Amino acid sequence: MNLFLQQLVNGLFIGSVYGLFAVGYTLVFGVLDILNLAHPAVFTLGGLTALWLVETAGLTIFQAFPIAVLIAGLLGLLLDRVAFAPLRHRADTYFSGLISSIAMAIMFESVALGVFGAHTVRFPANTVTPTIWRFAGITVTSLQVEIVLVAFLLMVGLTQFLKHSRTGKAIRAVAENERMARLLGIHVDRIIAFTFFISSALGGAAGILFGLYFDAMSPDMGRSIELKGLAVIVLGGMGSIPGAIAGGLAFGLSEVLTVAITGTSNLRDAVAFAVLFAILLLRPSGILGRSRMREA
Amino acid sequence: MVHLTYFFAVYGSLINFIGINVLLALSLYVTLSAGQLSLGNAAFAGIGGYTAGILTTQFGVPYLLSLLAGALMAAIVGFLLGMPVLRLRGVFLAMATLSFGEVVRIAAINLKITGGAEGLLGMPAYTKTWFIYLVIAVVGYFLSRLRYSRAGWSFESIREDETAASAMGINTIYYKTLAFTIGAFIAGLAGAMYAHLNYIITPGEFGFSAAVNLLIYCIVGGSRVWYGPVFGAALLTALPEILRGIGVTAGPIRMFVNGLILLIVILFLPNGLISLFQRRRKVAVSVLAGAGIGDN
C-alpha cells in the first residue's frame, strides 16, 4: 500500500513536469493550429542553458532559472520570426509549419550537441540540497515539492493571465478567429510572437525542472518527452490548457502505475501510445477539449 | 574499371542505403500524393523487415517469397490501420500514425519472436545492389503510370481539396485507403530488402526519427512528382559523405546543414529542390497553386 502511495506521489511529480511542457505545446496549437515540433528542442536548450549558467557562470539555480527561462522565451521569438511568420499566409500553413518546426528542431539540437557534446550532463551536486521528508512510509524530497510548486505556479499563472489580462484576452481572441481579431484592432502578429515567447519560456522551464528531477540531461533529451507531450495534449484536448495540465498528471500517473503493475519499464510507453491512439479514434477532441471538426 | 571497383568497395554500402531510402521515400510519396501526412511508413518498413527476416531465418522461406510476404503483411496492416485513421485530417492523422509507429516499435522490443531490443539477427545478405535499383525502376515506372490513371487524378484532387473532391463524386475513403495501402506495401518491401542487407535489424531503426527522415526526403526533393523524393533521399543520404569530401567532419555541423536545407526548401521552394530543374512554366503554375489565400 505504501509502495502504491509512493508511486502515486512520484507520478504526481513527473506528471507536473509533463503538464508544464504540454501547456506550452498546446498554447501554440490552440492559437495557430500548428504543431510546433521545435518545442522539445527549446525544452532541451532551456535545461542546458540553466546548467551552463550554474556551472560556468557560477550562478545559483534560483538566479539561473529566470535567466534560462527568458532565453528560452527568446528562442520562441526566433522560432516565430524564422519558421512560422513567413509561412503564415500560405494555404498549406499547418503542413509547412510542421516541416519548418522540424527544421528548427534539428538546428537547435545540433547547436546543443555542438556546445554541450553528446554525453549526459548533470547539475553540480550542490546546486540544490534537498531535505528529505518521510511520513506515512512515503519519501518526499524538498526538491520534488519545489518542482511541483514551480510547475503549478507557472500553469496557474498562465491560466489566470489568459483569463484576465488584456494581452491574455487578445491571445484568446486571435485563437478564436484571427481575421476578426485583426478587424478589431488587435496587433495579431505581435500577439502571436508573444504567444511563442510564453510557450517557449514554459517549455524551457519544464526542461530545467526535468533536468533537476532526473539529474541527467543530454542534447537529445527532448526526444523522450516529445511524443509524451503529444500524447498529453491530445489526451487533454488540443489547445486546452486545463486539459494539458490534467493530461500531464494522468500521463505521469499512468507511467508509474504501468511500471508498478507490470514490474518492468518495457511497457511504460506502450500504454501511453495505445491511449493516444484510442483517443484520436474515439474522441478526437480529447477529454476536456471542445468538440469541433478535427480539421487542421 | 579498377577505379570503378575501388569506388564500389568504398561506397557500396552507401549506394545500397541510398537505394533503400529512395524506396522508403517513394512509399511516403504515394501517401502524400493523396494529401495524407503519414508518419507510419517507417513502422510499415519495420513490419515488412521483421516479417521477411523471421520467414527466412526461422522458416527457411526463399528470399523473393519473403519479400512478397513482408510487403503484403505491411499492406494488410496499412489497410486495416487506414480504414479508421484516415477519417482524421492533417496533424491528427500524423499523430495517429505516429502513435501507431511507436506501438509497433515497442511491440518489437517486447516480443520474443522479433528478438527484443537487441534486434533480429542472422538474415543472409541476399539483397544485391542491382536488385535494389531494379525494384526502384519498377516502382518508379508504376508510380509514373499511376499518376495519370484514374486513381492518380483522384489522389491529386483529394490533395487539393478533399471536400470538393468528395462533392465531385470521388470516393475519397476508397482512394485515401488505396494510397495508404500502396504506400505501406512499398515501405514493407523496402524494409524486407533492408533486413537482408544488413544482417541485423533493430526496433530503433523504424522509430519516430526514421519516420521524420522520410518526410524530410520527400519535402526536400519535392513531393509533387515521383522523382522528387528519389532526388531528396539520394541527396540527403549522401550528404554526410559529400560534406566529408569538402572537409566538414563534425557531426553537429552536418546535422545543422540538414536542418538548414530543410528550412530553406520549405520557406523558398515549397515544391522541393526538384522544382529548380523543372520547366519554368510548370514552376510558375505550382507556385500559384501553393500560394492560395490563407484562411483558417
Tab-separated table of N, CA, C and O in Angstrom, chain A residues 1-89:
chain	number	residue	atom	x	y	z
A	1	MET	N	0.838	-1.203	0.000
A	1	MET	CA	0.000	0.000	0.000
A	1	MET	C	0.866	1.244	0.000
A	1	MET	O	0.643	2.190	-0.746
A	2	ASN	N	1.912	1.213	0.859
A	2	ASN	CA	2.804	2.360	0.908
A	2	ASN	C	3.534	2.543	-0.413
A	2	ASN	O	3.710	3.662	-0.874
A	3	LEU	N	3.921	1.393	-0.972
A	3	LEU	CA	4.615	1.461	-2.247
A	3	LEU	C	3.702	2.086	-3.290
A	3	LEU	O	4.119	2.932	-4.075
A	4	PHE	N	2.447	1.685	-3.250
A	4	PHE	CA	1.457	2.209	-4.188
A	4	PHE	C	1.309	3.725	-4.019
A	4	PHE	O	1.347	4.476	-4.990
A	5	LEU	N	1.199	4.157	-2.745
A	5	LEU	CA	1.090	5.594	-2.484
A	5	LEU	C	2.317	6.331	-2.986
A	5	LEU	O	2.236	7.391	-3.604
A	6	GLN	N	3.482	5.740	-2.717
A	6	GLN	CA	4.734	6.353	-3.154
A	6	GLN	C	4.737	6.520	-4.670
A	6	GLN	O	5.149	7.552	-5.196
A	7	GLN	N	4.254	5.482	-5.356
A	7	GLN	CA	4.201	5.570	-6.819
A	7	GLN	C	3.274	6.687	-7.259
A	7	GLN	O	3.573	7.423	-8.198
A	8	LEU	N	2.136	6.800	-6.563
A	8	LEU	CA	1.201	7.871	-6.920
A	8	LEU	C	1.868	9.232	-6.772
A	8	LEU	O	1.752	10.106	-7.629
A	9	VAL	N	2.607	9.406	-5.670
A	9	VAL	CA	3.267	10.678	-5.409
A	9	VAL	C	4.318	10.947	-6.487
A	9	VAL	O	4.389	12.046	-7.052
A	10	ASN	N	5.098	9.925	-6.823
A	10	ASN	CA	6.101	10.087	-7.875
A	10	ASN	C	5.447	10.456	-9.203
A	10	ASN	O	5.952	11.294	-9.950
A	11	GLY	N	4.318	9.807	-9.459
A	11	GLY	CA	3.591	10.105	-10.685
A	11	GLY	C	3.145	11.556	-10.727
A	11	GLY	O	3.183	12.209	-11.772
A	12	LEU	N	2.764	12.078	-9.580
A	12	LEU	CA	2.344	13.471	-9.489
A	12	LEU	C	3.507	14.398	-9.829
A	12	LEU	O	3.346	15.370	-10.577
A	13	PHE	N	4.704	14.083	-9.302
A	13	PHE	CA	5.859	14.949	-9.557
A	13	PHE	C	6.209	14.982	-11.032
A	13	PHE	O	6.322	16.042	-11.643
A	14	ILE	N	6.362	13.796	-11.619
A	14	ILE	CA	6.775	13.763	-13.015
A	14	ILE	C	5.644	14.268	-13.903
A	14	ILE	O	5.873	14.957	-14.905
A	15	GLY	N	4.416	13.992	-13.473
A	15	GLY	CA	3.264	14.460	-14.238
A	15	GLY	C	3.191	15.975	-14.293
A	15	GLY	O	2.779	16.551	-15.314
A	16	SER	N	3.631	16.651	-13.231
A	16	SER	CA	3.574	18.115	-13.247
A	16	SER	C	4.588	18.682	-14.243
A	16	SER	O	4.343	19.703	-14.881
A	17	VAL	N	5.730	18.011	-14.398
A	17	VAL	CA	6.698	18.458	-15.411
A	17	VAL	C	6.133	18.233	-16.815
A	17	VAL	O	6.216	19.104	-17.689
A	18	TYR	N	5.523	17.059	-17.038
A	18	TYR	CA	4.886	16.792	-18.330
A	18	TYR	C	3.830	17.844	-18.621
A	18	TYR	O	3.697	18.344	-19.744
A	19	GLY	N	3.047	18.161	-17.568
A	19	GLY	CA	1.974	19.140	-17.737
A	19	GLY	C	2.524	20.485	-18.161
A	19	GLY	O	2.019	21.114	-19.093
A	20	LEU	N	3.613	20.915	-17.500
A	20	LEU	CA	4.199	22.217	-17.817
A	20	LEU	C	4.713	22.240	-19.255
A	20	LEU	O	4.522	23.207	-19.988
A	21	PHE	N	5.362	21.146	-19.646
A	21	PHE	CA	5.842	21.035	-21.020
A	21	PHE	C	4.667	21.126	-21.992
A	21	PHE	O	4.699	21.861	-22.980
A	22	ALA	N	3.604	20.374	-21.683
A	22	ALA	CA	2.476	20.265	-22.605
A	22	ALA	C	1.686	21.562	-22.696
A	22	ALA	O	1.113	21.864	-23.737
A	23	VAL	N	1.666	22.342	-21.615
A	23	VAL	CA	0.916	23.597	-21.627
A	23	VAL	C	1.457	24.526	-22.716
A	23	VAL	O	0.707	25.120	-23.483
A	24	GLY	N	2.795	24.608	-22.802
A	24	GLY	CA	3.396	25.449	-23.832
A	24	GLY	C	3.114	24.923	-25.233
A	24	GLY	O	2.825	25.673	-26.162
A	25	TYR	N	3.181	23.597	-25.375
A	25	TYR	CA	2.911	22.925	-26.640
A	25	TYR	C	1.502	23.257	-27.125
A	25	TYR	O	1.270	23.651	-28.267
A	26	THR	N	0.560	23.090	-26.193
A	26	THR	CA	-0.848	23.200	-26.557
A	26	THR	C	-1.247	24.654	-26.771
A	26	THR	O	-2.159	24.956	-27.521
A	27	LEU	N	-0.544	25.579	-26.107
A	27	LEU	CA	-0.865	27.003	-26.253
A	27	LEU	C	-0.685	27.440	-27.710
A	27	LEU	O	-1.563	28.072	-28.303
A	28	VAL	N	0.468	27.072	-28.288
A	28	VAL	CA	0.719	27.431	-29.680
A	28	VAL	C	-0.290	26.755	-30.593
A	28	VAL	O	-0.817	27.361	-31.525
A	29	PHE	N	-0.605	25.501	-30.287
A	29	PHE	CA	-1.579	24.816	-31.139
A	29	PHE	C	-2.942	25.486	-31.056
A	29	PHE	O	-3.621	25.673	-32.057
A	30	GLY	N	-3.323	25.872	-29.835
A	30	GLY	CA	-4.626	26.492	-29.658
A	30	GLY	C	-4.750	27.799	-30.421
A	30	GLY	O	-5.799	28.128	-30.948
A	31	VAL	N	-3.644	28.561	-30.493
A	31	VAL	CA	-3.706	29.857	-31.145
A	31	VAL	C	-3.552	29.725	-32.656
A	31	VAL	O	-4.255	30.355	-33.432
A	32	LEU	N	-2.621	28.885	-33.093
A	32	LEU	CA	-2.267	28.861	-34.513
A	32	LEU	C	-2.708	27.607	-35.253
A	32	LEU	O	-2.585	27.543	-36.467
A	33	ASP	N	-3.195	26.589	-34.526
A	33	ASP	CA	-3.475	25.293	-35.140
A	33	ASP	C	-2.228	24.681	-35.759
A	33	ASP	O	-2.317	23.930	-36.727
A	34	ILE	N	-1.069	25.035	-35.219
A	34	ILE	CA	0.175	24.486	-35.757
A	34	ILE	C	0.869	23.694	-34.659
A	34	ILE	O	0.926	24.117	-33.507
A	35	LEU	N	1.352	22.534	-35.046
A	35	LEU	CA	2.105	21.726	-34.118
A	35	LEU	C	3.554	22.186	-34.176
A	35	LEU	O	4.194	22.100	-35.213
A	36	ASN	N	4.066	22.712	-33.067
A	36	ASN	CA	5.432	23.226	-33.057
A	36	ASN	C	6.379	22.132	-32.593
A	36	ASN	O	6.612	21.957	-31.403
A	37	LEU	N	6.940	21.397	-33.544
A	37	LEU	CA	7.799	20.266	-33.166
A	37	LEU	C	9.168	20.728	-32.687
A	37	LEU	O	10.001	19.911	-32.316
A	38	ALA	N	9.431	22.041	-32.681
A	38	ALA	CA	10.686	22.532	-32.114
A	38	ALA	C	10.553	22.751	-30.609
A	38	ALA	O	11.537	23.057	-29.947
A	39	HIS	N	9.348	22.601	-30.087
A	39	HIS	CA	9.148	22.799	-28.646
A	39	HIS	C	10.056	21.900	-27.796
A	39	HIS	O	10.667	22.390	-26.844
A	40	PRO	N	10.187	20.610	-28.140
A	40	PRO	CA	11.090	19.762	-27.356
A	40	PRO	C	12.542	20.247	-27.400
A	40	PRO	O	13.276	20.095	-26.426
A	41	ALA	N	12.952	20.820	-28.525
A	41	ALA	CA	14.335	21.303	-28.623
A	41	ALA	C	14.526	22.531	-27.743
A	41	ALA	O	15.597	22.709	-27.137
A	42	VAL	N	13.493	23.371	-27.628
A	42	VAL	CA	13.577	24.522	-26.730
A	42	VAL	C	13.640	24.040	-25.282
A	42	VAL	O	14.392	24.579	-24.464
A	43	PHE	N	12.854	23.022	-24.982
A	43	PHE	CA	12.893	22.360	-23.674
A	43	PHE	C	14.324	21.948	-23.325
A	43	PHE	O	14.847	22.264	-22.255
A	44	THR	N	14.990	21.288	-24.278
A	44	THR	CA	16.366	20.847	-24.070
A	44	THR	C	17.298	22.036	-23.853
A	44	THR	O	18.097	22.051	-22.905
A	45	LEU	N	17.191	23.032	-24.741
A	45	LEU	CA	18.105	24.170	-24.636
A	45	LEU	C	17.867	24.942	-23.347
A	45	LEU	O	18.814	25.460	-22.751
A	46	GLY	N	16.624	25.016	-22.874
A	46	GLY	CA	16.340	25.665	-21.599
A	46	GLY	C	17.090	24.994	-20.463
A	46	GLY	O	17.791	25.646	-19.673
A	47	GLY	N	16.965	23.681	-20.397
A	47	GLY	CA	17.650	22.927	-19.340
A	47	GLY	C	19.155	23.078	-19.421
A	47	GLY	O	19.827	23.345	-18.419
A	48	LEU	N	19.702	22.964	-20.647
A	48	LEU	CA	21.160	23.023	-20.792
A	48	LEU	C	21.684	24.437	-20.529
A	48	LEU	O	22.798	24.601	-19.991
A	49	THR	N	20.901	25.463	-20.895
A	49	THR	CA	21.330	26.837	-20.617
A	49	THR	C	21.416	27.086	-19.114
A	49	THR	O	22.372	27.689	-18.622
A	50	ALA	N	20.406	26.597	-18.386
A	50	ALA	CA	20.443	26.750	-16.930
A	50	ALA	C	21.677	26.059	-16.361
A	50	ALA	O	22.358	26.593	-15.471
A	51	LEU	N	21.974	24.880	-16.890
A	51	LEU	CA	23.160	24.168	-16.428
A	51	LEU	C	24.422	24.983	-16.682
A	51	LEU	O	25.287	25.122	-15.816
A	52	TRP	N	24.495	25.557	-17.881
A	52	TRP	CA	25.669	26.354	-18.225
A	52	TRP	C	25.788	27.551	-17.271
A	52	TRP	O	26.884	27.877	-16.791
A	53	LEU	N	24.664	28.188	-16.981
A	53	LEU	CA	24.680	29.351	-16.091
A	53	LEU	C	25.147	28.962	-14.690
A	53	LEU	O	25.873	29.701	-14.039
A	54	VAL	N	24.732	27.788	-14.228
A	54	VAL	CA	25.114	27.350	-12.889
A	54	VAL	C	26.586	26.930	-12.868
A	54	VAL	O	27.358	27.338	-12.004
A	55	GLU	N	26.956	26.145	-13.867
A	55	GLU	CA	28.266	25.508	-13.840
A	55	GLU	C	29.370	26.487	-14.251
A	55	GLU	O	30.382	26.616	-13.561
A	56	THR	N	29.150	27.195	-15.359
A	56	THR	CA	30.221	28.023	-15.907
A	56	THR	C	30.144	29.460	-15.411
A	56	THR	O	31.159	30.062	-15.073
A	57	ALA	N	28.913	30.012	-15.360
A	57	ALA	CA	28.794	31.402	-14.928
A	57	ALA	C	28.718	31.521	-13.403
A	57	ALA	O	28.774	32.624	-12.867
A	58	GLY	N	28.570	30.397	-12.725
A	58	GLY	CA	28.623	30.416	-11.270
A	58	GLY	C	27.416	31.012	-10.569
A	58	GLY	O	27.504	31.476	-9.438
A	59	LEU	N	26.266	30.999	-11.256
A	59	LEU	CA	25.059	31.497	-10.599
A	59	LEU	C	24.431	30.394	-9.751
A	59	LEU	O	24.728	29.217	-9.929
A	60	THR	N	23.562	30.802	-8.821
A	60	THR	CA	22.778	29.786	-8.132
A	60	THR	C	21.613	29.420	-9.035
A	60	THR	O	21.277	30.151	-9.973
A	61	ILE	N	20.985	28.294	-8.717
A	61	ILE	CA	19.889	27.839	-9.582
A	61	ILE	C	18.731	28.828	-9.547
A	61	ILE	O	18.005	29.010	-10.521
A	62	PHE	N	18.599	29.547	-8.428
A	62	PHE	CA	17.478	30.490	-8.323
A	62	PHE	C	17.709	31.731	-9.180
A	62	PHE	O	16.758	32.388	-9.602
A	63	GLN	N	18.986	32.063	-9.442
A	63	GLN	CA	19.274	33.138	-10.400
A	63	GLN	C	19.217	32.598	-11.833
A	63	GLN	O	18.736	33.276	-12.741
A	64	ALA	N	19.750	31.377	-11.992
A	64	ALA	CA	19.856	30.826	-13.350
A	64	ALA	C	18.488	30.532	-13.942
A	64	ALA	O	18.279	30.714	-15.147
A	65	PHE	N	17.543	30.103	-13.093
A	65	PHE	CA	16.233	29.692	-13.582
A	65	PHE	C	15.539	30.790	-14.403
A	65	PHE	O	15.205	30.562	-15.572
A	66	PRO	N	15.365	32.005	-13.822
A	66	PRO	CA	14.671	33.030	-14.626
A	66	PRO	C	15.428	33.432	-15.884
A	66	PRO	O	14.807	33.685	-16.937
A	67	ILE	N	16.762	33.469	-15.807
A	67	ILE	CA	17.536	33.868	-16.994
A	67	ILE	C	17.362	32.828	-18.109
A	67	ILE	O	17.111	33.174	-19.268
A	68	ALA	N	17.477	31.554	-17.720
A	68	ALA	CA	17.343	30.495	-18.730
A	68	ALA	C	15.936	30.479	-19.317
A	68	ALA	O	15.756	30.246	-20.515
A	69	VAL	N	14.946	30.751	-18.472
A	69	VAL	CA	13.565	30.790	-18.959
A	69	VAL	C	13.395	31.923	-19.960
A	69	VAL	O	12.766	31.770	-21.013
A	70	LEU	N	14.014	33.055	-19.648
A	70	LEU	CA	13.955	34.201	-20.559
A	70	LEU	C	14.609	33.863	-21.898
A	70	LEU	O	14.082	34.171	-22.976
A	71	ILE	N	15.779	33.201	-21.828
A	71	ILE	CA	16.475	32.835	-23.069
A	71	ILE	C	15.617	31.874	-23.889
A	71	ILE	O	15.501	32.010	-25.118
A	72	ALA	N	14.979	30.927	-23.203
A	72	ALA	CA	14.085	30.003	-23.915
A	72	ALA	C	12.961	30.773	-24.600
A	72	ALA	O	12.594	30.487	-25.741
A	73	GLY	N	12.438	31.779	-23.894
A	73	GLY	CA	11.388	32.604	-24.492
A	73	GLY	C	11.873	33.319	-25.738
A	73	GLY	O	11.167	33.403	-26.748
A	74	LEU	N	13.116	33.820	-25.683
A	74	LEU	CA	13.679	34.499	-26.856
A	74	LEU	C	13.834	33.523	-28.027
A	74	LEU	O	13.636	33.891	-29.189
A	75	LEU	N	14.177	32.270	-27.704
A	75	LEU	CA	14.233	31.259	-28.767
A	75	LEU	C	12.869	31.118	-29.427
A	75	LEU	O	12.767	30.899	-30.637
A	76	GLY	N	11.823	31.247	-28.612
A	76	GLY	CA	10.466	31.188	-29.150
A	76	GLY	C	10.216	32.305	-30.146
A	76	GLY	O	9.609	32.093	-31.204
A	77	LEU	N	10.681	33.516	-29.808
A	77	LEU	CA	10.534	34.643	-30.735
A	77	LEU	C	11.265	34.353	-32.044
A	77	LEU	O	10.766	34.625	-33.134
A	78	LEU	N	12.472	33.788	-31.897
A	78	LEU	CA	13.266	33.436	-33.080
A	78	LEU	C	12.505	32.438	-33.953
A	78	LEU	O	12.429	32.581	-35.182
A	79	LEU	N	11.933	31.427	-33.286
A	79	LEU	CA	11.150	30.411	-33.996
A	79	LEU	C	10.038	31.047	-34.811
A	79	LEU	O	9.847	30.743	-35.988
A	80	ASP	N	9.311	31.950	-34.152
A	80	ASP	CA	8.185	32.574	-34.828
A	80	ASP	C	8.664	33.361	-36.035
A	80	ASP	O	8.133	33.232	-37.139
A	81	ARG	N	9.723	34.163	-35.818
A	81	ARG	CA	10.192	35.032	-36.866
A	81	ARG	C	10.726	34.248	-38.075
A	81	ARG	O	10.422	34.548	-39.214
A	82	VAL	N	11.519	33.185	-37.783
A	82	VAL	CA	12.186	32.465	-38.870
A	82	VAL	C	11.297	31.386	-39.478
A	82	VAL	O	11.210	31.258	-40.703
A	83	ALA	N	10.621	30.610	-38.626
A	83	ALA	CA	9.988	29.399	-39.138
A	83	ALA	C	8.496	29.531	-39.367
A	83	ALA	O	7.943	28.816	-40.196
A	84	PHE	N	7.824	30.395	-38.633
A	84	PHE	CA	6.365	30.400	-38.744
A	84	PHE	C	5.812	31.632	-39.439
A	84	PHE	O	4.926	31.516	-40.273
A	85	ALA	N	6.333	32.813	-39.083
A	85	ALA	CA	5.767	34.038	-39.662
A	85	ALA	C	5.811	34.036	-41.193
A	85	ALA	O	4.830	34.404	-41.836
A	86	PRO	N	6.931	33.595	-41.827
A	86	PRO	CA	6.965	33.655	-43.291
A	86	PRO	C	5.941	32.739	-43.960
A	86	PRO	O	5.608	32.928	-45.116
A	87	LEU	N	5.462	31.722	-43.221
A	87	LEU	CA	4.563	30.743	-43.837
A	87	LEU	C	3.108	31.021	-43.530
A	87	LEU	O	2.224	30.286	-43.961
A	88	ARG	N	2.855	32.086	-42.751
A	88	ARG	CA	1.531	32.230	-42.162
A	88	ARG	C	0.424	32.345	-43.198
A	88	ARG	O	-0.686	31.929	-42.967
A	89	HIS	N	0.727	32.915	-44.345
A	89	HIS	CA	-0.368	33.126	-45.285
A	89	HIS	C	-0.374	32.141	-46.437
A	89	HIS	O	-1.031	32.347	-47.449
